[in-house]
GROMACS .gro file of C-alpha atoms in nm:
model
  370
    1UNK     CA    1   8.230   2.008  -3.336
    2UNK     CA    2   8.394   1.941  -3.046
    3UNK     CA    3   8.260   2.241  -2.868
    4UNK     CA    4   7.929   2.214  -3.064
    5UNK     CA    5   7.631   2.225  -2.788
    6UNK     CA    6   7.395   2.066  -3.058
    7UNK     CA    7   7.104   2.376  -3.016
    8UNK     CA    8   6.965   2.484  -3.317
    9UNK     CA    9   7.116   2.768  -3.502
   10UNK     CA   10   7.012   3.040  -3.734
   11UNK     CA   11   7.070   2.990  -4.082
   12UNK     CA   12   7.169   3.317  -4.173
   13UNK     CA   13   7.136   3.490  -4.520
   14UNK     CA   14   7.514   3.422  -4.583
   15UNK     CA   15   7.461   3.068  -4.512
   16UNK     CA   16   7.156   3.078  -4.743
   17UNK     CA   17   7.382   3.216  -5.037
   18UNK     CA   18   7.626   2.923  -4.972
   19UNK     CA   19   7.358   2.656  -4.987
   20UNK     CA   20   7.213   2.802  -5.324
   21UNK     CA   21   7.548   2.800  -5.480
   22UNK     CA   22   7.634   2.462  -5.396
   23UNK     CA   23   7.279   2.349  -5.517
   24UNK     CA   24   7.341   2.527  -5.838
   25UNK     CA   25   7.706   2.372  -5.868
   26UNK     CA   26   7.608   2.026  -6.032
   27UNK     CA   27   7.559   2.239  -6.347
   28UNK     CA   28   7.711   2.557  -6.349
   29UNK     CA   29   8.046   2.710  -6.114
   30UNK     CA   30   7.936   2.995  -5.866
   31UNK     CA   31   8.069   3.346  -6.015
   32UNK     CA   32   8.217   3.392  -5.657
   33UNK     CA   33   8.425   3.073  -5.694
   34UNK     CA   34   8.597   3.220  -6.021
   35UNK     CA   35   8.663   3.544  -5.888
   36UNK     CA   36   8.989   3.438  -5.704
   37UNK     CA   37   9.138   3.264  -6.045
   38UNK     CA   38   9.117   3.619  -6.211
   39UNK     CA   39   9.451   3.767  -6.099
   40UNK     CA   40   9.409   4.064  -6.307
   41UNK     CA   41   9.120   4.201  -6.085
   42UNK     CA   42   9.177   4.361  -5.754
   43UNK     CA   43   9.064   4.129  -5.488
   44UNK     CA   44   8.819   4.281  -5.223
   45UNK     CA   45   8.996   4.377  -4.892
   46UNK     CA   46   8.779   4.196  -4.673
   47UNK     CA   47   8.642   3.870  -4.718
   48UNK     CA   48   8.275   3.752  -4.597
   49UNK     CA   49   8.262   3.620  -4.223
   50UNK     CA   50   8.112   3.304  -4.401
   51UNK     CA   51   8.394   3.234  -4.581
   52UNK     CA   52   8.667   3.347  -4.318
   53UNK     CA   53   8.660   2.961  -4.190
   54UNK     CA   54   8.660   3.065  -3.838
   55UNK     CA   55   8.430   2.902  -3.599
   56UNK     CA   56   8.137   3.043  -3.491
   57UNK     CA   57   8.082   3.149  -3.115
   58UNK     CA   58   7.834   2.959  -2.929
   59UNK     CA   59   7.549   3.089  -2.760
   60UNK     CA   60   7.529   3.087  -2.370
   61UNK     CA   61   7.159   3.028  -2.411
   62UNK     CA   62   7.107   3.342  -2.218
   63UNK     CA   63   6.896   3.497  -2.495
   64UNK     CA   64   6.656   3.315  -2.738
   65UNK     CA   65   6.794   3.333  -3.084
   66UNK     CA   66   6.587   3.339  -3.406
   67UNK     CA   67   6.621   3.034  -3.569
   68UNK     CA   68   6.579   2.994  -3.947
   69UNK     CA   69   6.591   2.678  -4.138
   70UNK     CA   70   6.777   2.597  -4.435
   71UNK     CA   71   6.548   2.469  -4.714
   72UNK     CA   72   6.603   2.244  -4.973
   73UNK     CA   73   6.333   2.142  -5.266
   74UNK     CA   74   6.084   2.219  -5.007
   75UNK     CA   75   6.219   2.064  -4.727
   76UNK     CA   76   6.334   2.221  -4.412
   77UNK     CA   77   6.634   2.162  -4.217
   78UNK     CA   78   6.679   2.260  -3.836
   79UNK     CA   79   7.027   2.263  -3.805
   80UNK     CA   80   7.334   2.261  -3.524
   81UNK     CA   81   7.644   2.479  -3.565
   82UNK     CA   82   7.834   2.199  -3.698
   83UNK     CA   83   7.629   2.124  -3.998
   84UNK     CA   84   7.668   2.492  -4.108
   85UNK     CA   85   8.040   2.509  -4.034
   86UNK     CA   86   8.052   2.163  -4.261
   87UNK     CA   87   7.866   2.373  -4.539
   88UNK     CA   88   8.131   2.629  -4.523
   89UNK     CA   89   8.382   2.359  -4.535
   90UNK     CA   90   8.240   2.210  -4.859
   91UNK     CA   91   8.241   2.531  -5.008
   92UNK     CA   92   8.602   2.599  -4.975
   93UNK     CA   93   8.683   2.267  -5.156
   94UNK     CA   94   8.455   2.366  -5.429
   95UNK     CA   95   8.601   2.710  -5.446
   96UNK     CA   96   8.938   2.542  -5.455
   97UNK     CA   97   8.846   2.297  -5.766
   98UNK     CA   98   8.710   2.589  -5.951
   99UNK     CA   99   9.019   2.782  -5.916
  100UNK     CA  100   9.243   2.458  -6.003
  101UNK     CA  101   9.070   2.266  -6.214
  102UNK     CA  102   9.361   2.015  -6.281
  103UNK     CA  103   9.380   1.909  -5.926
  104UNK     CA  104   9.029   1.833  -5.915
  105UNK     CA  105   9.059   1.485  -5.866
  106UNK     CA  106   9.324   1.534  -5.585
  107UNK     CA  107   9.112   1.815  -5.421
  108UNK     CA  108   8.808   1.591  -5.426
  109UNK     CA  109   8.967   1.302  -5.237
  110UNK     CA  110   9.054   1.517  -4.963
  111UNK     CA  111   8.656   1.649  -4.981
  112UNK     CA  112   8.564   1.311  -4.945
  113UNK     CA  113   8.814   1.260  -4.630
  114UNK     CA  114   8.647   1.565  -4.481
  115UNK     CA  115   8.310   1.438  -4.519
  116UNK     CA  116   8.402   1.089  -4.399
  117UNK     CA  117   8.581   1.280  -4.058
  118UNK     CA  118   8.231   1.493  -4.014
  119UNK     CA  119   8.044   1.162  -3.988
  120UNK     CA  120   8.274   0.977  -3.771
  121UNK     CA  121   8.298   1.296  -3.538
  122UNK     CA  122   7.945   1.294  -3.519
  123UNK     CA  123   7.896   0.932  -3.451
  124UNK     CA  124   8.159   0.978  -3.155
  125UNK     CA  125   7.989   1.285  -3.016
  126UNK     CA  126   7.629   1.195  -3.031
  127UNK     CA  127   7.554   0.800  -3.039
  128UNK     CA  128   7.887   0.759  -2.859
  129UNK     CA  129   7.818   1.050  -2.604
  130UNK     CA  130   8.134   1.234  -2.649
  131UNK     CA  131   7.974   1.553  -2.630
  132UNK     CA  132   7.886   1.518  -2.306
  133UNK     CA  133   8.280   1.577  -2.218
  134UNK     CA  134   8.397   1.779  -2.519
  135UNK     CA  135   8.102   2.038  -2.474
  136UNK     CA  136   8.018   1.965  -2.136
  137UNK     CA  137   7.657   1.849  -2.186
  138UNK     CA  138   7.491   1.672  -1.926
  139UNK     CA  139   7.338   1.380  -2.118
  140UNK     CA  140   7.242   1.333  -2.515
  141UNK     CA  141   6.892   1.408  -2.512
  142UNK     CA  142   6.611   1.315  -2.821
  143UNK     CA  143   6.653   1.687  -2.916
  144UNK     CA  144   7.026   1.658  -2.978
  145UNK     CA  145   6.993   1.329  -3.143
  146UNK     CA  146   6.724   1.500  -3.356
  147UNK     CA  147   6.962   1.803  -3.468
  148UNK     CA  148   7.226   1.513  -3.549
  149UNK     CA  149   6.987   1.334  -3.770
  150UNK     CA  150   6.898   1.653  -3.957
  151UNK     CA  151   7.286   1.752  -3.994
  152UNK     CA  152   7.329   1.416  -4.137
  153UNK     CA  153   7.015   1.429  -4.386
  154UNK     CA  154   7.109   1.810  -4.475
  155UNK     CA  155   7.465   1.691  -4.586
  156UNK     CA  156   7.378   1.384  -4.769
  157UNK     CA  157   7.118   1.587  -4.981
  158UNK     CA  158   7.406   1.813  -5.068
  159UNK     CA  159   7.644   1.521  -5.201
  160UNK     CA  160   7.476   1.433  -5.513
  161UNK     CA  161   7.534   1.832  -5.601
  162UNK     CA  162   7.886   1.826  -5.551
  163UNK     CA  163   7.953   1.465  -5.694
  164UNK     CA  164   7.812   1.637  -6.040
  165UNK     CA  165   8.018   1.923  -5.961
  166UNK     CA  166   8.303   1.712  -5.944
  167UNK     CA  167   8.284   1.513  -6.232
  168UNK     CA  168   8.215   1.813  -6.428
  169UNK     CA  169   8.568   1.929  -6.359
  170UNK     CA  170   8.739   1.591  -6.293
  171UNK     CA  171   8.611   1.462  -6.639
  172UNK     CA  172   8.772   1.762  -6.851
  173UNK     CA  173   9.133   1.821  -6.933
  174UNK     CA  174   9.429   1.637  -7.144
  175UNK     CA  175   9.500   1.398  -6.887
  176UNK     CA  176   9.152   1.235  -6.786
  177UNK     CA  177   9.150   0.867  -6.684
  178UNK     CA  178   8.801   0.760  -6.705
  179UNK     CA  179   8.849   0.494  -6.463
  180UNK     CA  180   9.002   0.728  -6.185
  181UNK     CA  181   8.679   0.944  -6.250
  182UNK     CA  182   8.448   0.652  -6.185
  183UNK     CA  183   8.592   0.548  -5.879
  184UNK     CA  184   8.605   0.910  -5.741
  185UNK     CA  185   8.213   0.918  -5.815
  186UNK     CA  186   8.197   0.581  -5.633
  187UNK     CA  187   8.375   0.726  -5.343
  188UNK     CA  188   8.113   1.018  -5.329
  189UNK     CA  189   7.817   0.747  -5.303
  190UNK     CA  190   7.976   0.553  -5.054
  191UNK     CA  191   8.024   0.822  -4.810
  192UNK     CA  192   7.649   0.917  -4.893
  193UNK     CA  193   7.562   0.575  -4.797
  194UNK     CA  194   7.759   0.651  -4.452
  195UNK     CA  195   7.570   0.949  -4.388
  196UNK     CA  196   7.212   0.798  -4.467
  197UNK     CA  197   7.309   0.464  -4.241
  198UNK     CA  198   7.448   0.697  -3.933
  199UNK     CA  199   7.094   0.874  -3.985
  200UNK     CA  200   6.907   0.541  -4.000
  201UNK     CA  201   7.097   0.454  -3.669
  202UNK     CA  202   6.986   0.752  -3.502
  203UNK     CA  203   6.616   0.690  -3.553
  204UNK     CA  204   6.694   0.349  -3.443
  205UNK     CA  205   6.823   0.502  -3.116
  206UNK     CA  206   6.490   0.646  -3.074
  207UNK     CA  207   6.321   0.364  -3.051
  208UNK     CA  208   6.583   0.186  -2.835
  209UNK     CA  209   6.503   0.441  -2.564
  210UNK     CA  210   6.133   0.393  -2.588
  211UNK     CA  211   6.162   0.045  -2.577
  212UNK     CA  212   6.385   0.078  -2.240
  213UNK     CA  213   6.129   0.281  -2.095
  214UNK     CA  214   5.851   0.078  -2.197
  215UNK     CA  215   6.034  -0.232  -2.033
  216UNK     CA  216   6.118  -0.029  -1.707
  217UNK     CA  217   5.739   0.077  -1.677
  218UNK     CA  218   5.639  -0.298  -1.762
  219UNK     CA  219   5.830  -0.386  -1.401
  220UNK     CA  220   5.656  -0.154  -1.246
  221UNK     CA  221   5.297  -0.261  -1.371
  222UNK     CA  222   5.384  -0.642  -1.289
  223UNK     CA  223   5.459  -0.550  -0.913
  224UNK     CA  224   5.124  -0.330  -0.852
  225UNK     CA  225   4.841  -0.501  -0.663
  226UNK     CA  226   4.549  -0.459  -0.925
  227UNK     CA  227   4.308  -0.604  -0.680
  228UNK     CA  228   4.327  -0.289  -0.428
  229UNK     CA  229   4.115  -0.045  -0.504
  230UNK     CA  230   4.259   0.308  -0.531
  231UNK     CA  231   4.127   0.663  -0.567
  232UNK     CA  232   4.358   0.735  -0.866
  233UNK     CA  233   4.180   0.732  -1.224
  234UNK     CA  234   4.529   0.567  -1.387
  235UNK     CA  235   4.859   0.438  -1.219
  236UNK     CA  236   5.149   0.633  -1.244
  237UNK     CA  237   5.348   0.406  -1.468
  238UNK     CA  238   5.112   0.474  -1.749
  239UNK     CA  239   5.109   0.834  -1.678
  240UNK     CA  240   5.482   0.819  -1.723
  241UNK     CA  241   5.473   0.607  -2.036
  242UNK     CA  242   5.231   0.865  -2.193
  243UNK     CA  243   5.426   1.201  -2.117
  244UNK     CA  244   5.761   1.038  -2.219
  245UNK     CA  245   5.578   0.907  -2.544
  246UNK     CA  246   5.421   1.305  -2.599
  247UNK     CA  247   5.763   1.452  -2.537
  248UNK     CA  248   5.928   1.242  -2.773
  249UNK     CA  249   5.700   1.296  -3.071
  250UNK     CA  250   5.694   1.681  -2.989
  251UNK     CA  251   6.076   1.665  -3.033
  252UNK     CA  252   6.084   1.478  -3.311
  253UNK     CA  253   5.795   1.655  -3.496
  254UNK     CA  254   5.982   2.009  -3.462
  255UNK     CA  255   6.303   1.876  -3.593
  256UNK     CA  256   6.248   1.571  -3.844
  257UNK     CA  257   5.995   1.565  -4.167
  258UNK     CA  258   5.677   1.394  -4.100
  259UNK     CA  259   5.742   1.057  -4.267
  260UNK     CA  260   6.057   1.025  -4.046
  261UNK     CA  261   5.844   1.061  -3.742
  262UNK     CA  262   5.592   0.855  -3.827
  263UNK     CA  263   5.853   0.576  -3.943
  264UNK     CA  264   5.971   0.626  -3.577
  265UNK     CA  265   5.663   0.625  -3.418
  266UNK     CA  266   5.500   0.336  -3.596
  267UNK     CA  267   5.825   0.123  -3.425
  268UNK     CA  268   5.751   0.246  -3.111
  269UNK     CA  269   5.377   0.207  -3.058
  270UNK     CA  270   5.475  -0.171  -3.213
  271UNK     CA  271   5.705  -0.188  -2.930
  272UNK     CA  272   5.448  -0.074  -2.683
  273UNK     CA  273   5.186  -0.350  -2.846
  274UNK     CA  274   5.465  -0.620  -2.786
  275UNK     CA  275   5.597  -0.494  -2.429
  276UNK     CA  276   5.270  -0.388  -2.256
  277UNK     CA  277   5.044  -0.687  -2.451
  278UNK     CA  278   5.288  -0.936  -2.297
  279UNK     CA  279   5.257  -0.767  -1.977
  280UNK     CA  280   4.895  -0.773  -1.973
  281UNK     CA  281   4.858  -1.123  -2.083
  282UNK     CA  282   5.063  -1.287  -1.783
  283UNK     CA  283   4.855  -1.055  -1.525
  284UNK     CA  284   4.564  -1.227  -1.349
  285UNK     CA  285   4.335  -1.017  -1.133
  286UNK     CA  286   4.123  -1.192  -0.872
  287UNK     CA  287   3.826  -0.972  -0.903
  288UNK     CA  288   3.663  -0.708  -1.119
  289UNK     CA  289   3.865  -0.431  -0.966
  290UNK     CA  290   4.177  -0.530  -1.078
  291UNK     CA  291   4.014  -0.530  -1.463
  292UNK     CA  292   3.853  -0.188  -1.441
  293UNK     CA  293   4.211  -0.089  -1.319
  294UNK     CA  294   4.339  -0.221  -1.627
  295UNK     CA  295   4.089  -0.090  -1.866
  296UNK     CA  296   4.154   0.257  -1.705
  297UNK     CA  297   4.503   0.275  -1.777
  298UNK     CA  298   4.446   0.125  -2.116
  299UNK     CA  299   4.205   0.391  -2.230
  300UNK     CA  300   4.374   0.666  -2.121
  301UNK     CA  301   4.672   0.526  -2.334
  302UNK     CA  302   4.444   0.556  -2.611
  303UNK     CA  303   4.276   0.898  -2.536
  304UNK     CA  304   4.640   1.069  -2.508
  305UNK     CA  305   4.798   0.905  -2.804
  306UNK     CA  306   4.556   0.783  -3.063
  307UNK     CA  307   4.584   1.102  -3.253
  308UNK     CA  308   4.945   1.046  -3.331
  309UNK     CA  309   4.994   0.887  -3.683
  310UNK     CA  310   5.149   0.531  -3.635
  311UNK     CA  311   4.958   0.475  -3.327
  312UNK     CA  312   4.711   0.238  -3.533
  313UNK     CA  313   4.537  -0.047  -3.319
  314UNK     CA  314   4.762  -0.047  -3.037
  315UNK     CA  315   4.508   0.073  -2.797
  316UNK     CA  316   4.258  -0.175  -2.935
  317UNK     CA  317   4.502  -0.479  -2.922
  318UNK     CA  318   4.582  -0.396  -2.551
  319UNK     CA  319   4.210  -0.353  -2.449
  320UNK     CA  320   4.125  -0.679  -2.627
  321UNK     CA  321   4.363  -0.824  -2.398
  322UNK     CA  322   4.202  -0.677  -2.104
  323UNK     CA  323   3.876  -0.761  -2.212
  324UNK     CA  324   3.944  -1.161  -2.237
  325UNK     CA  325   4.019  -1.176  -1.887
  326UNK     CA  326   3.752  -1.302  -1.673
  327UNK     CA  327   3.680  -1.336  -1.283
  328UNK     CA  328   3.669  -1.699  -1.180
  329UNK     CA  329   3.353  -1.804  -1.018
  330UNK     CA  330   3.368  -1.989  -0.683
  331UNK     CA  331   3.309  -2.353  -0.727
  332UNK     CA  332   2.943  -2.496  -0.708
  333UNK     CA  333   2.967  -2.701  -0.400
  334UNK     CA  334   3.112  -2.381  -0.234
  335UNK     CA  335   2.805  -2.180  -0.389
  336UNK     CA  336   2.536  -2.436  -0.279
  337UNK     CA  337   2.694  -2.454   0.050
  338UNK     CA  338   2.706  -2.061   0.115
  339UNK     CA  339   2.331  -2.041  -0.005
  340UNK     CA  340   2.210  -2.309   0.234
  341UNK     CA  341   2.347  -2.166   0.515
  342UNK     CA  342   2.233  -1.831   0.429
  343UNK     CA  343   1.885  -1.959   0.361
  344UNK     CA  344   1.897  -2.136   0.692
  345UNK     CA  345   2.027  -1.803   0.876
  346UNK     CA  346   1.736  -1.611   0.665
  347UNK     CA  347   1.487  -1.856   0.807
  348UNK     CA  348   1.589  -1.808   1.177
  349UNK     CA  349   1.594  -1.421   1.161
  350UNK     CA  350   1.253  -1.425   0.940
  351UNK     CA  351   1.094  -1.669   1.238
  352UNK     CA  352   1.211  -1.442   1.523
  353UNK     CA  353   1.126  -1.108   1.330
  354UNK     CA  354   0.745  -1.266   1.306
  355UNK     CA  355   0.743  -1.362   1.678
  356UNK     CA  356   0.893  -1.010   1.796
  357UNK     CA  357   0.641  -0.814   1.569
  358UNK     CA  358   0.358  -1.019   1.667
  359UNK     CA  359   0.399  -0.909   2.044
  360UNK     CA  360   0.470  -0.544   1.956
  361UNK     CA  361   0.231  -0.279   1.878
  362UNK     CA  362   0.257  -0.085   1.553
  363UNK     CA  363   0.403   0.251   1.577
  364UNK     CA  364   0.237   0.562   1.489
  365UNK     CA  365   0.389   0.765   1.211
  366UNK     CA  366   0.534   1.097   1.418
  367UNK     CA  367   0.482   1.393   1.200
  368UNK     CA  368   0.788   1.629   1.171
  369UNK     CA  369   0.741   1.961   1.338
  370UNK     CA  370   0.789   2.253   1.146
   0.00000   0.00000   0.00000
C-alpha cells in the first residue's frame, strides 16, 4: 500500500474471477479453494499471477491504461491497486479456511486483523497524507480521496459475504462454541462499520475542502470595491469558486455512485449558501453599480451550477439577499437645496440665452454638398 499511487487500475479477468468466488462463498465454497486439500491429485506446476501474492507493478503513467471496473450487484467500483491486492489477500485467507476448516476461527481472527490493518493504513496514507512521503505524491487530491472511498466501499461490500462463509465453517465440527462463533461474527460487523465510518470521513473531507475554498473566496469578496465600475462580466473570485466546484463534481461523478455524489454536493451547496449569504448580507454598496455587480456574480453561479444535483435553491437564496439591498436616497433637505440651486442656475442660463438669441439672426440651413 505504501507504494500505491492511488490511481485507477484495471480490474482484469482474473480479478473478476476472484471477486465471483468471494461473492458466492456465503453459500458454497469455490472449487479452486478445495483443490489444494486433495493431496491425491497432482498439484499444478504454476499458479496464476492472481494467486501469487506478489505486489503488482505500478505504472509510470507513460501509457494510458484501460481501466475496467469491479461490479457488485450492478454497482461499479473504480479501484486503486491497494484494493485489488486486498481482494487477493482475502481470497488467500478463505482458501486457507477451506483447506483447514478446523482452524476456521483462528484464521478468521487473522483475516479480521488483516482488514483492520488495511483500513488503518488507508487512513494514514490518504487522510493522514502519508502517501506524499511513502509514494512520492505531491499532494492528496480529490481523485485520491475518491478512489480511497471506493476501495473502502468495495471491501465493506464484500465483508458480509466473507462473514457468512466464516460462519458456515466455524459453526461446524465437534468442538464448536456458539458463543465464540457469535463473537467472531460481531467482530466482522465491527470491522465493516469501521470501513463505513472511514468512508463517511472521506465524504466529510470533500465538504471540508470546499468550505475552506468558499471561506477564502469570501475574504476576497469582502475586500472588493463594489462601487467601482469594471468591464469584467464576473469577478475573479466567483469564476474560481465555480471552476473548483465543477472540477469536484466531475471527479466525484466519475468515481462515486450517484447517491454519494448528491449527498456530498448538497452539503457543499449548503456551505455556499451560508458562507456567501453571510458575506452578501454584510456588504453595503453605495450605488447601483455595486448591486449590479453582485447580481452578475450570483447569476453566473446559477448559470454554471444549477444543473448539478443538490444545488437546490442556493442561487435563489443568494439572489434574494442581493435584491433586498437598496441604494440610500440623499436627505430631503439636500435634494431641495440642490433643486433650488439648479433651478436658479437654469433660469439665469435661459435669460442669457434668450437675450443672446434675440440679438442674433437665424442661421440658414446649409445643405451638405454631394
